[in-house]
PDB file of C-alpha atoms in Angstrom:
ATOM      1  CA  UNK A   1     -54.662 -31.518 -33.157  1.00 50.00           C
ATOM      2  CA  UNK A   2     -53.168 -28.240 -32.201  1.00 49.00           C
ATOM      3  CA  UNK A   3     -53.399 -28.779 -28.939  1.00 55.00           C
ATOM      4  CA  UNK A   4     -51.091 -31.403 -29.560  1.00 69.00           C
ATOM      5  CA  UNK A   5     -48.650 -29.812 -31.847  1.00 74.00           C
ATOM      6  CA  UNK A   6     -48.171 -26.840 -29.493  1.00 79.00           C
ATOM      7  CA  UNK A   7     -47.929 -29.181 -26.152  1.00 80.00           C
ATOM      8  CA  UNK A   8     -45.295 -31.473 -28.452  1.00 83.00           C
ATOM      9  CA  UNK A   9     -43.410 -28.235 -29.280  1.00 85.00           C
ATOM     10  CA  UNK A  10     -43.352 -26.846 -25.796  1.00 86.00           C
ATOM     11  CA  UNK A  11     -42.272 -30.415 -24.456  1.00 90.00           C
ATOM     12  CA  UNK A  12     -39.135 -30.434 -27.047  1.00 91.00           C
ATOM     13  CA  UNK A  13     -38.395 -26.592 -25.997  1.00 91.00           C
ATOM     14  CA  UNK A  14     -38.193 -28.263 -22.176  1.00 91.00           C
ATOM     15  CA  UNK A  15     -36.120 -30.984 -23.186  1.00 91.00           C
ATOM     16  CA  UNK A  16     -33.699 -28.187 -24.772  1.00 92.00           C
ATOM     17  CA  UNK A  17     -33.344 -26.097 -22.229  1.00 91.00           C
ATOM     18  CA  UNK A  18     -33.167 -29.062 -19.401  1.00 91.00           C
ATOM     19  CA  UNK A  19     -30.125 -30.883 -21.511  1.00 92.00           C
ATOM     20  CA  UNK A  20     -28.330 -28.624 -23.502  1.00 94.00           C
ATOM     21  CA  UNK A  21     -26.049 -25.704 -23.085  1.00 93.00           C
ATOM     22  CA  UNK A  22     -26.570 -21.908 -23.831  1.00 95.00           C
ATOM     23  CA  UNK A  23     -24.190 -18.600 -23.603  1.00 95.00           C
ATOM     24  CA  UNK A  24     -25.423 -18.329 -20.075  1.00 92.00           C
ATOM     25  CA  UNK A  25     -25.531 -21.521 -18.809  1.00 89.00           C
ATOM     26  CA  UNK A  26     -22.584 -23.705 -20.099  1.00 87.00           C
ATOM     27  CA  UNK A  27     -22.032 -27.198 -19.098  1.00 86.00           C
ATOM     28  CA  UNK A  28     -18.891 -29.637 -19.315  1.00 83.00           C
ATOM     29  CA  UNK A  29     -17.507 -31.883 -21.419  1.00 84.00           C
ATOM     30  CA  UNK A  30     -19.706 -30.705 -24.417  1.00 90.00           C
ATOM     31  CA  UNK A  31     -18.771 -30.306 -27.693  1.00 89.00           C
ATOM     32  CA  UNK A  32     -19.585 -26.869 -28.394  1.00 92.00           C
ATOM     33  CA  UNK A  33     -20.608 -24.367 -25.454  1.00 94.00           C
ATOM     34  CA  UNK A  34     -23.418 -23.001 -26.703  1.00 95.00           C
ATOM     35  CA  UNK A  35     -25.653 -26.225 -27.797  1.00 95.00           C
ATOM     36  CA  UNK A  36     -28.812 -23.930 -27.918  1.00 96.00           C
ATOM     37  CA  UNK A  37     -27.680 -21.008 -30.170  1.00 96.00           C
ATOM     38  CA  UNK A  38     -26.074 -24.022 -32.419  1.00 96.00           C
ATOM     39  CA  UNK A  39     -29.473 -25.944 -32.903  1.00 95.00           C
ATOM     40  CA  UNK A  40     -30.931 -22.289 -33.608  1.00 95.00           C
ATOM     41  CA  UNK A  41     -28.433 -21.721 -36.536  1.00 95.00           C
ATOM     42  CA  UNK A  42     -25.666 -24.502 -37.142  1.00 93.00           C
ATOM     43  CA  UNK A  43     -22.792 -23.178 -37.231  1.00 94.00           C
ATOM     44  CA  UNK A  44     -19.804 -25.105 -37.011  1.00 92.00           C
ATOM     45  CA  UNK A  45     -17.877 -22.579 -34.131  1.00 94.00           C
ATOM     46  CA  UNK A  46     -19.618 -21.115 -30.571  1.00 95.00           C
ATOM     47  CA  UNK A  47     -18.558 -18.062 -31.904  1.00 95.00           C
ATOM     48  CA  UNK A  48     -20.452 -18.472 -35.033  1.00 96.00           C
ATOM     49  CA  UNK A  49     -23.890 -19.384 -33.456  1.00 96.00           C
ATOM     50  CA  UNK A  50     -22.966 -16.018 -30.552  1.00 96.00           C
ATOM     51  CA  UNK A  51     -22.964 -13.701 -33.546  1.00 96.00           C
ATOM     52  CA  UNK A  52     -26.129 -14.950 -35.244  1.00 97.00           C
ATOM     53  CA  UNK A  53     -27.766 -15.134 -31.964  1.00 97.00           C
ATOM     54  CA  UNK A  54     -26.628 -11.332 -31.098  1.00 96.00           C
ATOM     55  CA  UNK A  55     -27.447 -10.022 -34.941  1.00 96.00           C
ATOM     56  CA  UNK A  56     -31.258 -11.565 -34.538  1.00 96.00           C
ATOM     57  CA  UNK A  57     -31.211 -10.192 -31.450  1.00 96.00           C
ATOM     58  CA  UNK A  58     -30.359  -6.880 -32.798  1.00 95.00           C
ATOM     59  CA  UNK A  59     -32.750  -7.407 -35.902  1.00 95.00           C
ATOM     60  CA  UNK A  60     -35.443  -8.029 -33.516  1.00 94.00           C
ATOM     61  CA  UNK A  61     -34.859  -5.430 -30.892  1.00 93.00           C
ATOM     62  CA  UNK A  62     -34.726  -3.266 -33.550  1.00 92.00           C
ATOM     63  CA  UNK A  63     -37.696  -3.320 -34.065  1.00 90.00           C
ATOM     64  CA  UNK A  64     -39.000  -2.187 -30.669  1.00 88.00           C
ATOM     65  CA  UNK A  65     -36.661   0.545 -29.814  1.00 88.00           C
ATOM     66  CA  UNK A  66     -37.615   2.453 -33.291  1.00 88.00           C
ATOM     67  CA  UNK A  67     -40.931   2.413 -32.023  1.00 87.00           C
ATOM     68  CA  UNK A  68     -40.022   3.750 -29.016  1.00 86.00           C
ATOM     69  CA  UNK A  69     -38.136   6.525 -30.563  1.00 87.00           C
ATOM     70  CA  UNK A  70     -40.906   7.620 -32.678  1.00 87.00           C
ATOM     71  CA  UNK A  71     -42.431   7.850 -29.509  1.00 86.00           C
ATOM     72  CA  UNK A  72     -40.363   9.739 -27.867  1.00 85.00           C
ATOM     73  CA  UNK A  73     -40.658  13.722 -28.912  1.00 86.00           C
ATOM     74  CA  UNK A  74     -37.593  14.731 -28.273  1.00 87.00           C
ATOM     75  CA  UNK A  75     -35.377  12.479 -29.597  1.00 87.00           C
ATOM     76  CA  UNK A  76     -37.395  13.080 -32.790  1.00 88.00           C
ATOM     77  CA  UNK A  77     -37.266  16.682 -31.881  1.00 89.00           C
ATOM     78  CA  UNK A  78     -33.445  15.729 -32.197  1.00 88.00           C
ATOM     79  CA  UNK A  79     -33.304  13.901 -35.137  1.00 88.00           C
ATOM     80  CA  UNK A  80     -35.220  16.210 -37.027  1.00 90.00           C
ATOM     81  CA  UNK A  81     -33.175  19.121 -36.439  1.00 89.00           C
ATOM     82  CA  UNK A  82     -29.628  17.364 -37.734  1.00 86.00           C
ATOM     83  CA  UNK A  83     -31.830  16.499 -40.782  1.00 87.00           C
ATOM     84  CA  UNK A  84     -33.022  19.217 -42.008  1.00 86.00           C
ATOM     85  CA  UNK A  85     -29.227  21.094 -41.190  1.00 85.00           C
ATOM     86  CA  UNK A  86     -27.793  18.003 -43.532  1.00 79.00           C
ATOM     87  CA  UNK A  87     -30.455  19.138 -46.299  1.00 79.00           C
ATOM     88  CA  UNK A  88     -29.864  23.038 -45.559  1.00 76.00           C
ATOM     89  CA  UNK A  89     -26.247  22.352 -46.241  1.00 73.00           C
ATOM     90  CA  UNK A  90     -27.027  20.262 -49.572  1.00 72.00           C
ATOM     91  CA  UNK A  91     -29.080  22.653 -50.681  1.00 67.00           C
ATOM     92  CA  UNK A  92     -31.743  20.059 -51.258  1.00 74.00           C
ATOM     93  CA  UNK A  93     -34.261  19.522 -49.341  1.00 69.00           C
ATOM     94  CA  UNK A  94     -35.759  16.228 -50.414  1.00 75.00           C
ATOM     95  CA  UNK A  95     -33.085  14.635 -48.329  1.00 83.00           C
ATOM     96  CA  UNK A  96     -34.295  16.285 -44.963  1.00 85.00           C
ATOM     97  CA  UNK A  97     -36.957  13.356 -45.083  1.00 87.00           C
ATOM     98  CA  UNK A  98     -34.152  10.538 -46.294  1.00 89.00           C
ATOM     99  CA  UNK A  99     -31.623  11.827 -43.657  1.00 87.00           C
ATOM    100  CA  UNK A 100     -34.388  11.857 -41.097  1.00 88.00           C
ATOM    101  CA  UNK A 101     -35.160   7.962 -40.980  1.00 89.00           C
ATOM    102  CA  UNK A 102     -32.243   6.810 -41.547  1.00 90.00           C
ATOM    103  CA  UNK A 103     -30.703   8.713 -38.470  1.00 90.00           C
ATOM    104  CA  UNK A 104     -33.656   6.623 -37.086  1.00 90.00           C
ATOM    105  CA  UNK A 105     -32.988   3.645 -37.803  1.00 92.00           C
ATOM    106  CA  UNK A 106     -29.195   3.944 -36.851  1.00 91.00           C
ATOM    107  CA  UNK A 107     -30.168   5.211 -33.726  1.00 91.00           C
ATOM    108  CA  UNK A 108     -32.930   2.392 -33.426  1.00 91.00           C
ATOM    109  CA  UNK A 109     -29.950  -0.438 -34.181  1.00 93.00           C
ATOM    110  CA  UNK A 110     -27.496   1.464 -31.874  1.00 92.00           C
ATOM    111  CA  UNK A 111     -29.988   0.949 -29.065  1.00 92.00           C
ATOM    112  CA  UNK A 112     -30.976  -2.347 -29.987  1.00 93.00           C
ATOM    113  CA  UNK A 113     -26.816  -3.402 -29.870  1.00 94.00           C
ATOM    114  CA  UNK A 114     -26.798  -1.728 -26.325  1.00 94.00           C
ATOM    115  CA  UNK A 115     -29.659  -4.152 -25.253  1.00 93.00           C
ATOM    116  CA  UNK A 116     -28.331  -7.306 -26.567  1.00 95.00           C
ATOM    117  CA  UNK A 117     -24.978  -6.462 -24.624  1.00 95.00           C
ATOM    118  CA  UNK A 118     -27.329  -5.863 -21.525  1.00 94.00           C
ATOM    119  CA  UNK A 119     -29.035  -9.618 -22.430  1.00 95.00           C
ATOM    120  CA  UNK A 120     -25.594 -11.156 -22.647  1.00 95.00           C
ATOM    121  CA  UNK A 121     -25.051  -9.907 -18.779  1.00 93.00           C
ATOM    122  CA  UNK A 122     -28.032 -10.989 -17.733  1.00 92.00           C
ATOM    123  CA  UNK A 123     -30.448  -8.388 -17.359  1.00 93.00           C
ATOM    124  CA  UNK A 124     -33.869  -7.918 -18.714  1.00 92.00           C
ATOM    125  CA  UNK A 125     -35.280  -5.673 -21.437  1.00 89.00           C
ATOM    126  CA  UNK A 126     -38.779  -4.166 -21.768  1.00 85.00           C
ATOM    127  CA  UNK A 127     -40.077  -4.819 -24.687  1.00 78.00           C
ATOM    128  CA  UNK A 128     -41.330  -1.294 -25.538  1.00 74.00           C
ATOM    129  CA  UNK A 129     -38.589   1.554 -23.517  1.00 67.00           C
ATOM    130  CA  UNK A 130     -39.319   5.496 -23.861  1.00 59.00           C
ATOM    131  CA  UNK A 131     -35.919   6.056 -21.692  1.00 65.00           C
ATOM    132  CA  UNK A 132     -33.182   5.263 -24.276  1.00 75.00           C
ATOM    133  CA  UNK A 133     -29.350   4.741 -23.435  1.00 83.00           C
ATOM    134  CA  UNK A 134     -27.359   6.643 -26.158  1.00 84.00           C
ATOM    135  CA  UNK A 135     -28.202  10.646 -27.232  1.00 84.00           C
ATOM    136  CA  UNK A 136     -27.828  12.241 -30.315  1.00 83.00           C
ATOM    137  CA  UNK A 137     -24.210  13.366 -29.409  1.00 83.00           C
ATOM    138  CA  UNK A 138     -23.171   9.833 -29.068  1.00 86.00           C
ATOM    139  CA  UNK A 139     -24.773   8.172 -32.800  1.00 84.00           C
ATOM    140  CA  UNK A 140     -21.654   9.430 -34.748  1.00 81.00           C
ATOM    141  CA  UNK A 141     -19.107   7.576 -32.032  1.00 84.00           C
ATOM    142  CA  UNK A 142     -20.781   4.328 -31.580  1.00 86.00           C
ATOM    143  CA  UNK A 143     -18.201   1.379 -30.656  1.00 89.00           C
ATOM    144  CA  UNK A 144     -17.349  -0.953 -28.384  1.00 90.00           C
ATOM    145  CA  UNK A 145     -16.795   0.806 -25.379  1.00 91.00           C
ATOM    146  CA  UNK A 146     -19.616   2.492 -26.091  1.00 91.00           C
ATOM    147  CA  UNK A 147     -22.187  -0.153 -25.911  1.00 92.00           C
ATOM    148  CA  UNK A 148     -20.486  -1.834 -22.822  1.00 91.00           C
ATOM    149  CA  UNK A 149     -20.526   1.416 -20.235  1.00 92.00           C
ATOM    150  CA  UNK A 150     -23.989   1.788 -21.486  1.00 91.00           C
ATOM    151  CA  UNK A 151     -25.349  -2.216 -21.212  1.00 92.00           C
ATOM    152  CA  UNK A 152     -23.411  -1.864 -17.885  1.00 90.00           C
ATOM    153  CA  UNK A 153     -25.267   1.067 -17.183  1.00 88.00           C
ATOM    154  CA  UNK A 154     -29.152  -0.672 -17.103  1.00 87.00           C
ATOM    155  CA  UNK A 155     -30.492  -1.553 -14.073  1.00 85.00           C
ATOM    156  CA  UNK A 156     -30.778  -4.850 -12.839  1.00 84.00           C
ATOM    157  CA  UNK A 157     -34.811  -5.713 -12.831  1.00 82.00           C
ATOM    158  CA  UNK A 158     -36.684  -8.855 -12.720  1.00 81.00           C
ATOM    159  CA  UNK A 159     -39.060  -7.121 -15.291  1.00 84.00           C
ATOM    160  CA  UNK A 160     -38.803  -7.698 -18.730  1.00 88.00           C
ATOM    161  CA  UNK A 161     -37.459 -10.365 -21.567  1.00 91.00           C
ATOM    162  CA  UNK A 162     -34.409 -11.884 -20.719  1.00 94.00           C
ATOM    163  CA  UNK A 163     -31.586 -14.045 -23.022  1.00 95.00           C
ATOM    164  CA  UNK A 164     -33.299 -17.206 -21.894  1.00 94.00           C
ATOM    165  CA  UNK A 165     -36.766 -15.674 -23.366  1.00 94.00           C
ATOM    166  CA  UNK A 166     -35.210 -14.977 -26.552  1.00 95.00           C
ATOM    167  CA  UNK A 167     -34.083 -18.267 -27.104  1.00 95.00           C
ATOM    168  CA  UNK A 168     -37.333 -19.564 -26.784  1.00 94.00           C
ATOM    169  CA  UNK A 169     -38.601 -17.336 -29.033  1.00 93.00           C
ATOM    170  CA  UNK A 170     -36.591 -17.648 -31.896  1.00 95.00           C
ATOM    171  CA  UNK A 171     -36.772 -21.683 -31.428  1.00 94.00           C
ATOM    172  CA  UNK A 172     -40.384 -21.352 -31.252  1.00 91.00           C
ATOM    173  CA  UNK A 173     -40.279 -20.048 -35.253  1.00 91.00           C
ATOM    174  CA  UNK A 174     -37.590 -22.174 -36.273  1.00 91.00           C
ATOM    175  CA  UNK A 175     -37.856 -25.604 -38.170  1.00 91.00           C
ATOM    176  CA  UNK A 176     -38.815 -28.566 -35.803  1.00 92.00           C
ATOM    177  CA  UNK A 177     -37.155 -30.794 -38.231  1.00 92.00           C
ATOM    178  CA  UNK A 178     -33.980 -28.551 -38.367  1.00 94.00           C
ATOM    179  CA  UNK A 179     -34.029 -28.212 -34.948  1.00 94.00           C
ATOM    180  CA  UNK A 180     -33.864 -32.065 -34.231  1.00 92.00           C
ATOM    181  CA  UNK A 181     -31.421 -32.479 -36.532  1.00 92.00           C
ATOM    182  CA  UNK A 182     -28.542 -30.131 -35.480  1.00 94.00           C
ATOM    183  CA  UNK A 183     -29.981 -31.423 -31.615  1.00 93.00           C
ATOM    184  CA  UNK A 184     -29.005 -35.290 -32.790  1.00 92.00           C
ATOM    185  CA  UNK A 185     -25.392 -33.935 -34.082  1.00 92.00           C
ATOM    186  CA  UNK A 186     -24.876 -32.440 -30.437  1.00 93.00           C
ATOM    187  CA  UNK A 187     -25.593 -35.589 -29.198  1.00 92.00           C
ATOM    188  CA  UNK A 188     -23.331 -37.680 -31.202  1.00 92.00           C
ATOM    189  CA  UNK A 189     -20.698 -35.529 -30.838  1.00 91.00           C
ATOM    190  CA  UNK A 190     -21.245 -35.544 -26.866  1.00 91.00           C
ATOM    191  CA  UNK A 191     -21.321 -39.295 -26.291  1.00 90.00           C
ATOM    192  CA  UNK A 192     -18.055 -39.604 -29.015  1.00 91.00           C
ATOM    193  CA  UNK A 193     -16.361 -36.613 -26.874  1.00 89.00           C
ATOM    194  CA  UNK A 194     -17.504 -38.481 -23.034  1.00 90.00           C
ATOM    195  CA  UNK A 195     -17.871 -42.170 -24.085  1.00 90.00           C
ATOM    196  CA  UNK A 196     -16.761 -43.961 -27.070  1.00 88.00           C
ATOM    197  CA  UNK A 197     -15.311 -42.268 -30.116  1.00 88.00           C
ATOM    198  CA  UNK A 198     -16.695 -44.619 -32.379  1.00 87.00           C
ATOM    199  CA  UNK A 199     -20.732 -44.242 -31.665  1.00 87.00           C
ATOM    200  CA  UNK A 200     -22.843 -42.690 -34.802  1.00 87.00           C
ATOM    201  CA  UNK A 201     -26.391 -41.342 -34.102  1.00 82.00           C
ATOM    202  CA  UNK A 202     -27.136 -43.827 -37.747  1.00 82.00           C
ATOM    203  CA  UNK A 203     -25.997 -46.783 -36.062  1.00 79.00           C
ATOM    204  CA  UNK A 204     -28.565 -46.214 -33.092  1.00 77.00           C
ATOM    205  CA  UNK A 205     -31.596 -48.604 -33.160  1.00 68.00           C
ATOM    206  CA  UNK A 206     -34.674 -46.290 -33.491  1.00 70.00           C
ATOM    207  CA  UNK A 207     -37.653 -49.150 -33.778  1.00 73.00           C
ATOM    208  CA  UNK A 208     -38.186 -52.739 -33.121  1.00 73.00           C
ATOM    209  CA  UNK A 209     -41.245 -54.628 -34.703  1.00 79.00           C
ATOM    210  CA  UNK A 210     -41.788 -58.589 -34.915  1.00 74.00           C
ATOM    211  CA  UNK A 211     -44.437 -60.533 -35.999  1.00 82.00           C
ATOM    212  CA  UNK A 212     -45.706 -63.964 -34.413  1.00 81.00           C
ATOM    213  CA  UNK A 213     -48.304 -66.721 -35.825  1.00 80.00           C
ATOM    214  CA  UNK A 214     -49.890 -68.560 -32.755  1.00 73.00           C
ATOM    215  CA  UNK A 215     -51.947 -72.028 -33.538  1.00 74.00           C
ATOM    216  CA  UNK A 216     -54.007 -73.088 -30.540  1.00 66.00           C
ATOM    217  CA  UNK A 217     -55.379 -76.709 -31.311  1.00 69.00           C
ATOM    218  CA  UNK A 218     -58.263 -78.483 -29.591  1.00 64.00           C
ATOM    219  CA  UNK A 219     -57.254 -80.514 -26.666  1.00 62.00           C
ATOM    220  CA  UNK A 220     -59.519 -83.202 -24.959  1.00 56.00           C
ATOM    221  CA  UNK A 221     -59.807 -83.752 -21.595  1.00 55.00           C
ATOM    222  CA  UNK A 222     -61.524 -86.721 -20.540  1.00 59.00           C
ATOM    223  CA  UNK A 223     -64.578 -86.587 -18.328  1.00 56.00           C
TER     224      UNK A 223
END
């Protein structure tokens, strides 16, 4: 039975990525041109499904580049340091601790938006990266520019997660049922756009069962 459920998953992930648009691989004459971020998330604009997709890719890389930090000693070293100059000034030194992981966790999101920008391109992420692209000089004048020279900056490697990989991830978690759904609206709204205007996915005939009686009667043959 799970075999089953994870080979009919897998098999719907194919048929996805085989027939359907994504930010790096857009097609023609589709509706939207990002069909993979919209099953993901639904929104009604590619630019609305490109932000969700980049803010769960940020949420998620999160994740791994704070661990990274806290494994790095001297960017802790770093943060540290500014925190417990922010408490000296203050005058209380509770907030050495507060000022501490939150620098953190900004830096940790900073990073992660650097990546995401470097997933758009392209390239591939590690999931777990001592190296780090932005230094405690730069946290205070984060921006655009910013995370562009530094995505730019990431070498090309065949190593590592790339945008594709994400997708599949975060369909892997999402609703099967959901997922069919918005899929079914992307195809509706392709054959209306390439075909015929007037075609509904509920006008589509899904099943066909009949029913036959069958009465043999005795026949004789003569000898």
């Amino acid at each position: 039975m799970l075999l089953g459920a994870a080979g009919d998953a897998l098999a719907l992930e194919l048929y996805f990525s085989e027939f359907f648009s994504d930010y790096q691989n857009q097609q023609e004459h589709t509706k939207l041109m990002y069909e993979r971020e919209y099953i993901l998330f639904g929104k009604e604009s590619d630019a609305g499904n490109l932000t969700q997709m980049v803010m769960s890719l940020v949420a998620f890389r999160s994740l791994f580049t704070m661990t990274a930090l806290l494994q790095n000693t001297e960017k802790m070293t770093q943060i540290s340091t500014i925190a417990q100059a922010a408490a000296g000034v203050t005058g209380i030194p509770l907030l050495s601790s507060i000022i501490k992981y939150s620098l953190l966790l900004l830096w940790a999101v900073e990073e992660a938006f650097v990546e995401a920008a470097a997933l758009l391109k392209g390239k591939r992420i590690p999931f777990f990266s001592a190296e780090g692209r932005i230094s405690a000089t730069e946290l205070l004048r984060f921006g655009r520019g910013l995370v562009t020279a530094k995505a730019k900056g990431i070498a090309d490697s065949i190593i590592g997660t790339a945008y594709s990989d994400y997708l599949l991830l975060f369909s892997l978690i999402e609703s099967r049922t959901k997922k069919c759904y918005f899929a079914m609206d992307l195809i509706q709204e392709n054959i209306r756009l390439r075909y015929r205007d007037s075609f509904r996915m509920r006008n589509v005939v899904t099943a066909v069962s009949f029913e036959t009686n069958t009465k043999l009667t005795k026949t004789w043959f003569p000898e």
